Coordinates of C-alpha atoms and ligand atoms in Angstrom, one line a residue:
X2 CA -26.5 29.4 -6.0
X3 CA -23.9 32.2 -6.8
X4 CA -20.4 31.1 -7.1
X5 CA -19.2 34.0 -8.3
X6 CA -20.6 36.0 -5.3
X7 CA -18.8 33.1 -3.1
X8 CA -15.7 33.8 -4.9
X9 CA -15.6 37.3 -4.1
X10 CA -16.4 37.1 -0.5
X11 CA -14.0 34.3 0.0
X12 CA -11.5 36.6 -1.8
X13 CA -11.8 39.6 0.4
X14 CA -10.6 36.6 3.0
X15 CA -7.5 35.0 1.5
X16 CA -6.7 37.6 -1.1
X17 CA -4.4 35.9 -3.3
X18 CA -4.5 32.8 -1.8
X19 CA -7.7 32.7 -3.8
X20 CA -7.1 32.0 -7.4
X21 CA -8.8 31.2 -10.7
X22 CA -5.6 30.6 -12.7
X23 CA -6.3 28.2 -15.5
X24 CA -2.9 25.9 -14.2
X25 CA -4.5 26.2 -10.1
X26 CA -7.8 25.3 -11.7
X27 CA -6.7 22.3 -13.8
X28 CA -4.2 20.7 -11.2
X29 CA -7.3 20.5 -9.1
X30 CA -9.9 19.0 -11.8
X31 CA -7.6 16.2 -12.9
X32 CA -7.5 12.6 -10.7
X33 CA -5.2 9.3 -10.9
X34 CA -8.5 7.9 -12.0
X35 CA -10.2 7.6 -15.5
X36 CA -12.7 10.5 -14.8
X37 CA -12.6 13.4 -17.2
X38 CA -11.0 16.4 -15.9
X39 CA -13.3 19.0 -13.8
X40 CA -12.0 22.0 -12.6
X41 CA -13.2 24.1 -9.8
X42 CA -13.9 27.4 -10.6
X43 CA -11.5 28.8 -7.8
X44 CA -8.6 27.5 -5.5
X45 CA -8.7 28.7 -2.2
X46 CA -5.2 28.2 0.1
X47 CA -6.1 28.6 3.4
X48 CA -3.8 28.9 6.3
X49 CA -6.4 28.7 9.9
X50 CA -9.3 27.0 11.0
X51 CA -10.6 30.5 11.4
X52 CA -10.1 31.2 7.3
X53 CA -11.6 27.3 6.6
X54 CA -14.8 29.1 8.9
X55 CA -15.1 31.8 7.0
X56 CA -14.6 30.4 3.5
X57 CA -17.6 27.8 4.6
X58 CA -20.0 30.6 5.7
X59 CA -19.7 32.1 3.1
X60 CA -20.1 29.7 0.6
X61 CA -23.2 28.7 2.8
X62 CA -24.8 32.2 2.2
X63 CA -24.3 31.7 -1.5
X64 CA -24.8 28.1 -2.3
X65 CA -21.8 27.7 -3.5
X66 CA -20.2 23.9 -3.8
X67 CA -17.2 23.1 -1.8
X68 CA -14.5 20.4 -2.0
X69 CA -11.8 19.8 0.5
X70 CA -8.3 18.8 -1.6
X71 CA -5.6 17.0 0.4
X72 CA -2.6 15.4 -1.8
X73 CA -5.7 14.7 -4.8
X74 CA -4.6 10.8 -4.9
X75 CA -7.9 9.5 -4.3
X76 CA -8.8 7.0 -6.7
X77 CA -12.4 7.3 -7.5
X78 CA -12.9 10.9 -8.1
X79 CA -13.6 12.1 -4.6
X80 CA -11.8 15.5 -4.9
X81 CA -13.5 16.5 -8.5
X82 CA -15.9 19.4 -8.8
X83 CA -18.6 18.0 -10.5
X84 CA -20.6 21.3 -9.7
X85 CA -18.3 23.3 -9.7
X86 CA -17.5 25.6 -7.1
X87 CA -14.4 26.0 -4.5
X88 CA -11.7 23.8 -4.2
X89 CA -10.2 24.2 -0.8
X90 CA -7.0 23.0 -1.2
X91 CA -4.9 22.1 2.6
X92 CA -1.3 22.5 1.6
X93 CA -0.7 25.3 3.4
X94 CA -2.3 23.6 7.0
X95 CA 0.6 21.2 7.0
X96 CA 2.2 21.7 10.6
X97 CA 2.8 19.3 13.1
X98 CA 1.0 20.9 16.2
X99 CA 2.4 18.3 19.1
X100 CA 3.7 15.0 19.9
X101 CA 2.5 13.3 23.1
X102 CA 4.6 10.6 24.2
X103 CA 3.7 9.9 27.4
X104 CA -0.5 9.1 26.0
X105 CA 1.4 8.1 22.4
X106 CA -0.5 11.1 20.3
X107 CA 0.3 13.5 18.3
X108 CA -2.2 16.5 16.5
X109 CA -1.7 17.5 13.1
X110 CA -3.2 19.6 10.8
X111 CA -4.7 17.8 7.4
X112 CA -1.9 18.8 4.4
X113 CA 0.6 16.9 6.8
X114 CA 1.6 14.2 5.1
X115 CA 2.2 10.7 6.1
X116 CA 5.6 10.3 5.2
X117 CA 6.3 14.0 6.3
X118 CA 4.8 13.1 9.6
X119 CA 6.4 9.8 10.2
X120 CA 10.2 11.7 9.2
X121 CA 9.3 14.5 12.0
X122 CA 8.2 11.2 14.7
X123 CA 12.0 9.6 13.7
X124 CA 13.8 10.7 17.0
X125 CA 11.0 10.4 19.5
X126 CA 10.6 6.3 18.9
X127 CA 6.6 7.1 18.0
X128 CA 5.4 6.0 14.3
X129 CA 2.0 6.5 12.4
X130 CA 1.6 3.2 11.0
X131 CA -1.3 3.7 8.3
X132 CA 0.4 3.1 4.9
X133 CA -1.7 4.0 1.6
X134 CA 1.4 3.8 -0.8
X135 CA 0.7 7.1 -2.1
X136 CA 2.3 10.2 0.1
X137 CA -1.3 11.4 1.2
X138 CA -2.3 14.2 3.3
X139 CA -3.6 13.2 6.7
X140 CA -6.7 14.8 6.3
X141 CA -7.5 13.1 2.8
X142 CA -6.7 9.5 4.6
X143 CA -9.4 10.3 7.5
X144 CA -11.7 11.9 4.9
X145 CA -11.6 8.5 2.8
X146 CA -10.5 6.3 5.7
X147 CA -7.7 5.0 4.1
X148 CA -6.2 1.6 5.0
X149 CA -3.1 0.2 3.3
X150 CA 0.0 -2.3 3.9
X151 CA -0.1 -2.5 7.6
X152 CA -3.7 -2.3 8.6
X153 CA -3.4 -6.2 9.0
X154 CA -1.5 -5.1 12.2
X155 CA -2.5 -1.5 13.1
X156 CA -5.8 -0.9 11.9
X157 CA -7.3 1.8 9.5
X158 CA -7.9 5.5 9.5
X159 CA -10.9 4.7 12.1
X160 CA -8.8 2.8 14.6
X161 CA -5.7 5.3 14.6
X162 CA -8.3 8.6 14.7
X163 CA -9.1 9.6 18.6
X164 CA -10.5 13.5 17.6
X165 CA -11.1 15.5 15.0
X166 CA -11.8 19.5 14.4
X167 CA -14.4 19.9 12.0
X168 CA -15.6 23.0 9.9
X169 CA -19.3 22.8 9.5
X170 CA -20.7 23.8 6.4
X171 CA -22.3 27.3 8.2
X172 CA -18.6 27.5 9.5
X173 CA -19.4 26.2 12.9
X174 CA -16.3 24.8 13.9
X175 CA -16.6 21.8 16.6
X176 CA -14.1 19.1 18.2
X177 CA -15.0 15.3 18.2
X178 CA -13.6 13.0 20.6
X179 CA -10.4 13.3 23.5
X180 CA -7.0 12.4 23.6
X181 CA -8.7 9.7 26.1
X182 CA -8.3 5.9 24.4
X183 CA -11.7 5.2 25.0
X184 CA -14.9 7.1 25.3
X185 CA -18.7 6.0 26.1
X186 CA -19.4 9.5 26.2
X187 CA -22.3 9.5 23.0
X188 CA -22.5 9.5 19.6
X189 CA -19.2 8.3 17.8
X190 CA -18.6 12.0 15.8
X191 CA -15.5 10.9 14.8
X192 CA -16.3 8.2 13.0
X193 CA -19.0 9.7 11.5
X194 CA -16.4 12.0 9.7
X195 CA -13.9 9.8 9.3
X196 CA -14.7 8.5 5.9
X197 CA -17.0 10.5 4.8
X198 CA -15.3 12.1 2.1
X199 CA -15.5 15.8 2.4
X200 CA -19.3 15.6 2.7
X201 CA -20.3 16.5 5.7
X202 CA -17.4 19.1 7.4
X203 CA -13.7 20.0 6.3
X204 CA -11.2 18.3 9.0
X205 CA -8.5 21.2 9.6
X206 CA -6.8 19.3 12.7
X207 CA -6.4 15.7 13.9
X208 CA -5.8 13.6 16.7
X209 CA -3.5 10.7 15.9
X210 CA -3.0 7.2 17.5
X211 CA 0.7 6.7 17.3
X212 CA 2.5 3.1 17.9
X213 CA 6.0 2.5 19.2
X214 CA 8.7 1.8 17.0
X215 CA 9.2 -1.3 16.6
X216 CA 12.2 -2.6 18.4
X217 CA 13.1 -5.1 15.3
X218 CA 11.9 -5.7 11.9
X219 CA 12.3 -9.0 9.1
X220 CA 10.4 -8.8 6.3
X221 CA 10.7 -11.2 2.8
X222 CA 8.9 -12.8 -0.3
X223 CA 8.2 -15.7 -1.4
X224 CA 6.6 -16.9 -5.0
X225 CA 4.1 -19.6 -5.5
X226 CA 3.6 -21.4 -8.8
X227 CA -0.1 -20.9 -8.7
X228 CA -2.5 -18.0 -7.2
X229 CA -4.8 -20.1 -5.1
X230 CA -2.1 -21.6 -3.6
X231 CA -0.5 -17.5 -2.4
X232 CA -4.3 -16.9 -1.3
X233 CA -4.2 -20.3 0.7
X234 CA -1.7 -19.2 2.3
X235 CA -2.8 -16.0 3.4
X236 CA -5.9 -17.3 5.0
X237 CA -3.9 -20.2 6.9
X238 CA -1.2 -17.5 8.6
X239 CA -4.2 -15.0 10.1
X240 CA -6.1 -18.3 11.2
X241 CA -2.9 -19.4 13.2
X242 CA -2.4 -16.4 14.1
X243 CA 1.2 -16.1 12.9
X244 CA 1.1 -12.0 13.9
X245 CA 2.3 -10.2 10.3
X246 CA 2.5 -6.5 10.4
X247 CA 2.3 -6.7 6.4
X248 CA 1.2 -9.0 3.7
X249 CA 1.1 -8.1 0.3
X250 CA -0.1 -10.2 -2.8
X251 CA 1.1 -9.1 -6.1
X252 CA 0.5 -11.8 -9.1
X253 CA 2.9 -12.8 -12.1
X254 CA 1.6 -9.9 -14.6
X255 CA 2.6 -7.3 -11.5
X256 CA 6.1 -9.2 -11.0
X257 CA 6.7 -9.0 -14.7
X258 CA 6.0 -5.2 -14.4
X259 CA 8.0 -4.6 -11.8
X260 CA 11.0 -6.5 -13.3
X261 CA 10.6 -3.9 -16.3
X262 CA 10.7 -0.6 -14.3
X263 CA 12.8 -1.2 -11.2
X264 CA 15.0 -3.9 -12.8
X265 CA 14.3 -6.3 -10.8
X266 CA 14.2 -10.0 -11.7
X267 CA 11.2 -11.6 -9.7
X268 CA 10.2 -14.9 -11.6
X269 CA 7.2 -14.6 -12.9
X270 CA 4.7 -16.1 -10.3
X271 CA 2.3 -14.6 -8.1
X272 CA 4.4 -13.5 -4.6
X273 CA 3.8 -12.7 -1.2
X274 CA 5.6 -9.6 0.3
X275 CA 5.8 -10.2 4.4
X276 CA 6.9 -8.0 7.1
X277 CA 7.1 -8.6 11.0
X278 CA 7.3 -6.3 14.0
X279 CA 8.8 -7.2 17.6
X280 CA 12.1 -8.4 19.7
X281 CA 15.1 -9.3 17.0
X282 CA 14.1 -13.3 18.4
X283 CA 10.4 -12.6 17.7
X284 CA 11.0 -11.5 14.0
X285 CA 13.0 -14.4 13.2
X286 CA 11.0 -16.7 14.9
X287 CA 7.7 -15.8 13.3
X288 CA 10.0 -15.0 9.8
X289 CA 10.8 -18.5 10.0
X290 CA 7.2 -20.5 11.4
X291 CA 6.2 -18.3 8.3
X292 CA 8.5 -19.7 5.5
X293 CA 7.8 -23.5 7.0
X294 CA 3.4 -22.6 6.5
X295 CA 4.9 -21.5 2.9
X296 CA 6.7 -24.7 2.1
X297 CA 4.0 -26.8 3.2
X298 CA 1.1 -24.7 1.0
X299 CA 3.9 -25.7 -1.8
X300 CA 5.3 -22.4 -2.1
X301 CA 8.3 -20.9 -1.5
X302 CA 11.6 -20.3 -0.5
X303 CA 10.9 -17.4 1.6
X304 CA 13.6 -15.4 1.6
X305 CA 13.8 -12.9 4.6
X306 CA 16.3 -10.4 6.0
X307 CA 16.6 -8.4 8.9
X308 CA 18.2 -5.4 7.4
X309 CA 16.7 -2.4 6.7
X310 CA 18.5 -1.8 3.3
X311 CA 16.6 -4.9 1.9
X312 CA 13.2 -3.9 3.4
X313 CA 13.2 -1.2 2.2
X314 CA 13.9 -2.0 -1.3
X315 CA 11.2 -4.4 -0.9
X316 CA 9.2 -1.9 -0.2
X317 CA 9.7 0.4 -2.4
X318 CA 9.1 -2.4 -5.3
X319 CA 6.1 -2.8 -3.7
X320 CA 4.7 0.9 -3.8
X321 CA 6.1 1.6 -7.1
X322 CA 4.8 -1.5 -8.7
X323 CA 1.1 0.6 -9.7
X324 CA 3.4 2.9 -11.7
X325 CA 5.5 -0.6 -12.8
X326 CA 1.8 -1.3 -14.0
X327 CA 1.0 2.2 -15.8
X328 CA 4.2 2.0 -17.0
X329 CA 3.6 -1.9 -18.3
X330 CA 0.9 -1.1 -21.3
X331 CA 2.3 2.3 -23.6
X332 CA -0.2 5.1 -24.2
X333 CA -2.7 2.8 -21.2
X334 CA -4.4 4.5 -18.1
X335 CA -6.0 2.6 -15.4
X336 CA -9.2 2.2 -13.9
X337 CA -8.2 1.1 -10.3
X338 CA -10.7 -0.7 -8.2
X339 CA -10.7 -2.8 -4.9
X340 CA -12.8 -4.6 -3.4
X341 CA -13.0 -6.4 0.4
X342 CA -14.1 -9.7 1.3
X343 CA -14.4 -11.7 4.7
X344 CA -10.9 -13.5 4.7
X345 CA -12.2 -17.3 4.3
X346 CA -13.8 -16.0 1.0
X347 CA -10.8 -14.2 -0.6
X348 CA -9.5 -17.1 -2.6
X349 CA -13.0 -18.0 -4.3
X350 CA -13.3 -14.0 -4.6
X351 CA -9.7 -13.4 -6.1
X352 CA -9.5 -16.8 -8.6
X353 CA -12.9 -15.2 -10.0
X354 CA -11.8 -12.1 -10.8
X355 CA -8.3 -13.3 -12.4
X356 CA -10.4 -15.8 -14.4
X357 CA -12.7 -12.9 -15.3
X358 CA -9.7 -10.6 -16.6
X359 CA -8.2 -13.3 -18.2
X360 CA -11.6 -13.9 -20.4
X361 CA -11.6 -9.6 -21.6
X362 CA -9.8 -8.0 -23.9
X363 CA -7.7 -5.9 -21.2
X364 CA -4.4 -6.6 -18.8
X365 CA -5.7 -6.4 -15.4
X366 CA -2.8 -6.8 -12.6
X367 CA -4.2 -8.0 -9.4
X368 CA -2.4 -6.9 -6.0
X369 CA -3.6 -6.1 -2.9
X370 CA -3.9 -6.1 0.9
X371 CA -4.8 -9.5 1.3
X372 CA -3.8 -9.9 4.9
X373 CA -7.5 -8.0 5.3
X374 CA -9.1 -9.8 2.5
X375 CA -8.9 -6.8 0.0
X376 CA -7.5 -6.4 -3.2
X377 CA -7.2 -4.6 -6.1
X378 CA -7.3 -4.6 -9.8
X379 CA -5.1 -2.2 -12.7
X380 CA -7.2 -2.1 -15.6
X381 CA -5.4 -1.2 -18.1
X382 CA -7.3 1.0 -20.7
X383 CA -6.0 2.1 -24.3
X384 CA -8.1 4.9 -25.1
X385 CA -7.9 4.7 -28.7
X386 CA -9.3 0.7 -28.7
X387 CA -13.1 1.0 -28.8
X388 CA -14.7 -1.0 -25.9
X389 CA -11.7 -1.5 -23.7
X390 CA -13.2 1.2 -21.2
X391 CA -16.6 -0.3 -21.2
X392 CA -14.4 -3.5 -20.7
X393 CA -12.9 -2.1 -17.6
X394 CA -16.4 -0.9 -15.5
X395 CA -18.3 -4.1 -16.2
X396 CA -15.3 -6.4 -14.8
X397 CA -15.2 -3.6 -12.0
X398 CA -18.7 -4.0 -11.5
X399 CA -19.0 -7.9 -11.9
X400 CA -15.7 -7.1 -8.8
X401 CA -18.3 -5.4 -6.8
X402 CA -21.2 -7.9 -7.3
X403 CA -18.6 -10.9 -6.2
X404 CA -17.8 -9.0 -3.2
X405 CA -21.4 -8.4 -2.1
X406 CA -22.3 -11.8 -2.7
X407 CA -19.3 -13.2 -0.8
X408 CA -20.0 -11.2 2.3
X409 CA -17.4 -7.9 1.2
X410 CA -18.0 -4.5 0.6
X411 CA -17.8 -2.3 -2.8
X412 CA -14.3 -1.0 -1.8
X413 CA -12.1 -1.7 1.6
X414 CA -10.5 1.5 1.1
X415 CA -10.2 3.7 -1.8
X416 CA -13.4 4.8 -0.7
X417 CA -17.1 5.9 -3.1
X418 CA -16.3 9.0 -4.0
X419 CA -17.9 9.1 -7.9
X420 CA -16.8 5.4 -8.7
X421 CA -18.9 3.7 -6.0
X422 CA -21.6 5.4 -5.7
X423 CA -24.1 3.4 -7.6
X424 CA -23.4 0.4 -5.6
X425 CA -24.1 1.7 -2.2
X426 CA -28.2 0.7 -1.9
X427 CA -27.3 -2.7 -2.6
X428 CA -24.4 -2.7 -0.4
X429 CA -26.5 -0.5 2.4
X430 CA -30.2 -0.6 1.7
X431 CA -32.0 1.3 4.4
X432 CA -28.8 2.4 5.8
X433 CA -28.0 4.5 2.8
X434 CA -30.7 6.4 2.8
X435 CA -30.1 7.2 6.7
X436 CA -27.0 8.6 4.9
X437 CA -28.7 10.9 3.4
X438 CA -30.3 12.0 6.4
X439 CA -27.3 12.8 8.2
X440 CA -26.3 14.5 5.4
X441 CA -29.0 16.7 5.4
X442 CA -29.1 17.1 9.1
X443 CA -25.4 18.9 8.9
X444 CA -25.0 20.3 5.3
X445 CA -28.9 21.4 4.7
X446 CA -28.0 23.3 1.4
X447 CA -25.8 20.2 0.1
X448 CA -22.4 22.4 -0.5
X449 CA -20.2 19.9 0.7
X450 CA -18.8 17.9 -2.2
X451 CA -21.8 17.4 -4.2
X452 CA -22.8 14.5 -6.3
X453 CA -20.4 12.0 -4.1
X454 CA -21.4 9.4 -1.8
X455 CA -25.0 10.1 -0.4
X456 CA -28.0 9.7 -2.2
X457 CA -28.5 12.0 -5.3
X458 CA -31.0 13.9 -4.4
X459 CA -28.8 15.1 -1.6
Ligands
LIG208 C1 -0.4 4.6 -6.1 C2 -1.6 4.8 -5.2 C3 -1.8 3.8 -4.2 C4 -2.8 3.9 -3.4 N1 -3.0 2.9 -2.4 C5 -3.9 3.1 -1.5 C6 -4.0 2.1 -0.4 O1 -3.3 1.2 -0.3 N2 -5.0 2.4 0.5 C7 -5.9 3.4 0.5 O2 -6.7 3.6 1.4 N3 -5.8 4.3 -0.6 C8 -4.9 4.2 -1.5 N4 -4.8 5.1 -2.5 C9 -5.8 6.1 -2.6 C10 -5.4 7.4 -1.9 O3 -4.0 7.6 -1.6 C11 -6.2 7.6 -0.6 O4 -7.6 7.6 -0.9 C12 -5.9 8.8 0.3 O5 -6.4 8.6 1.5 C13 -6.3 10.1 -0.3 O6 -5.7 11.1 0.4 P1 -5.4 12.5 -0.3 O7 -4.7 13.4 0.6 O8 -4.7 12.4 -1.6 O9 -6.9 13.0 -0.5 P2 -7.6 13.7 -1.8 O10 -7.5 12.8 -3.0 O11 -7.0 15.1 -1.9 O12 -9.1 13.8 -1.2 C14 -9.8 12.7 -1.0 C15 -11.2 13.0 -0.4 O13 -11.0 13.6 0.9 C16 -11.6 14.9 0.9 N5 -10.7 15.7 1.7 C17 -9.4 16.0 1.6 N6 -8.9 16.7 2.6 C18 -10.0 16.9 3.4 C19 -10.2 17.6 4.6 N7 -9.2 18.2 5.2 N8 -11.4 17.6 5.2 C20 -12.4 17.0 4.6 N9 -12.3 16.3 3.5 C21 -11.1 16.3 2.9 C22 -11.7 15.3 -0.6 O14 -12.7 16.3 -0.8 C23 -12.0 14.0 -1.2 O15 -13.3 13.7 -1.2 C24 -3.7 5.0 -3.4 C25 -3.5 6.0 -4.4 C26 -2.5 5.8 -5.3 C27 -2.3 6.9 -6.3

């Protein structure tokens, strides 16, 4: 391995769109997580597929590590250079290439945004509905296959994906998938790299899924005077079916937060957040079979509206309530982890882990996605109070055991990256060795993002 060497050549490529500036280096080596920061040795900016080719061949010929940076919100330390190496930063790849309206597609390349996306969609009806709170880059969410707010309705990364352009890490560059909806046509490549975390290609375009508009909106909240009785809930409006395009759980301690830092005055009970997509009579019908299912699970009033001023101000509560949370606990920093369980199991799986929190030393704030069965915990760590981060990894990991024994998964979405890794044999078995396989098969020299998500000795 000869990073330097690799630096060089991919310098004589970008010129100064390669840098080792201390500030370029240490913007990329920090994370919203707890992991310390590591920075890359360079930043490379590239602007073409072509560059992204040449940057990967000849890292390839040197053995030099190389990690694909989107918007750098990833939550378990996906983007840090634990080898070191090149950071290949996709700001500057951040065009909309074409809308299709008649097929409902668009292409993008991966520093787009989601929120810069959706504002360029505006006049043409056409929305990408995938919603991770934070304003990620396109090609981060396909890399982690992130899910969010309305995947209840729309799916995740995997659904709303139909073709990808992939660097290889020789710099072969190849296409998965058509603008077709459907395709028998072989091995599914693009899920394959869809979620796999920068490990075995760099994305530098995608094919997107994109959903009308939808004609009318309602969304509301409601409170509950107990936790099992929000879950309850939940479970009983997907098994009837009751169609929610969003539905959020956020408990009292996140309420209380929120109340603080957006000055807000929710009373202090866990709270769903709902939101529902159709005619203007299909919203308020389903806003209002809704609020009756709330009333008889003893919860309520649920308090809808049809306006978009007060949707979107629930909305915004809602994805500013992890920084309510950061903001809740001076001098804190949180360990953030989710976890995803088969829907009939989330209230056994959510009452454990409140009850679990409750019993450490830490505050522990418990939202989530619960329309898919996945939620999260804030762990909120004080650096200077001995034990309070050991605290934090064993309630995530007693999180992660609950989930596999209830049926779930480590993480619904926020992905392995450093933070899961140790729990993907019992999650996988067999299967995670295959992993490893493939990951050999298509990065022989292991220069994609080492040290994340495949077996070690990859
Ligand atoms: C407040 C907050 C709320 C969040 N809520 C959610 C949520 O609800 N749902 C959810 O899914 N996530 C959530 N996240 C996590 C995060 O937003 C997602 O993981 C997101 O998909 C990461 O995108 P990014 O552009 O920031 O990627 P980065 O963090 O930059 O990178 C993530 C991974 O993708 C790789 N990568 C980046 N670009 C490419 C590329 N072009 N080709 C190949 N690999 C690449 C990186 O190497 C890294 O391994 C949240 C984060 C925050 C801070």
């Amino acid at each position: 391995m000869n990073v330097d060497r690799a630096i060089t050549a991919v310098s004589g490529i970008l010129g100064d769109r390669l840098t080792r500036s201390d500030a370029d280096r240490k913007a990329h080596g920090i994370s919203e997580s707890y992991f310390p920061v590591t920075p890359p040795d360079a930043v490379a900016y590239p602007e073409t597929t072509e560059e992204v080719s040449r940057i990967l061949a000849a890292c390839s010929e040197h053995g030099c590590p190389v990690v694909g940076w989107g918007a750098g919100t990833s939550l378990e330390g996906h983007a840090l250079a634990v080898r070191g190496g090149i950071c290949v930063d996709f700001s500057r790849m951040d065009k909309l290439l074409s809308v299709n309206d008649a097929d409902m597609d668009a292409t993008v390349q991966p520093g787009l945004t989601r929120e810069a996306l959706n504002r360029e969609l505006r006049a043409t009806g056409l929305f990408f509905p995938v919603d991770p709170g934070a304003n990620a880059s396109l090609g981060g969410m396909a890399a982690t296959r992130a899910s969010g707010t309305t995947t209840v309705r729309y799916g995740t990364m995997a659904d709303n994906v139909l073709g990808l352009e992939v660097v290889l890490a020789d710099g072969r560059v190849i296409r998965t998938g058509t603008r077709a909806r459907k395709t028998a046509a072989g091995y599914d490549m693009t899920r394959l790299f869809v979620g796999s975390e920068g490990t075995l290609g760099l994305i530098t375009e995608l094919t997107l899924r994109l959903h009308g508009q939808p004609e009318a909106i309602s969304a509301g909240v409601c409170a509950f005077d107990d936790m099992g009785a929000a879950v309850d809930t939940v479970i009983a409006t997907i098994q009837f079916g009751i169609p929610v395009a969003r539905i959020e759980f956020v408990d009292a301690d996140t309420a209380a937060a929120v109340n603080a830092y957006s000055g807000m005055d929710f009373p202090l009970k866990p709270h769903l957040l709902v939101e529902f997509h159709g005619s203007p009579q299909s919203v308020a019908d389903d806003a209002t079979r809704f609020g009756e299912l709330v009333e008889e699970m003893g919860g309520g009033p649920f308090r809808w509206s049809p306006k978009a001023e007060d949707r979107s101000a629930l909305w915004e509560m809602r994805h500013k309530a992890y920084y309510a949370i950061l903001a809740s606990r001076k001098g804190a920093r949180a360990v953030v982890t989710d976890i995803c369980v088969p829907i009939s199991r989330l209230a056994e799986a959510v009452e454990e882990t409140r009850a679990d929190i409750a019993a450490s030393p830490i505050p522990g704030p418990i939202i989530g996605h619960v329309g898919d069965g996945n939620f999260h915990a804030i762990l909120m760590v004080n650096d200077e109070a001995p034990g309070e981060l050991a605290a934090a990894k064993a309630l995530s990991h007693r999180m992660v055991e609950r989930a596999l024994r209830l049926g779930g998964t480590a993480t619904g979405e926020h992905g392995v990256g450093m933070g899961k890794t140790d729990y993907m044999e019992a999650e996988h078995g067999q299967t995670w060795a295959a992993m490893g396989d493939i990951k050999r098969a298509l990065d022989p020299t292991g220069i994609l993002n080492p040290g994340k998500l495949v077996p070690p000795s990859n």
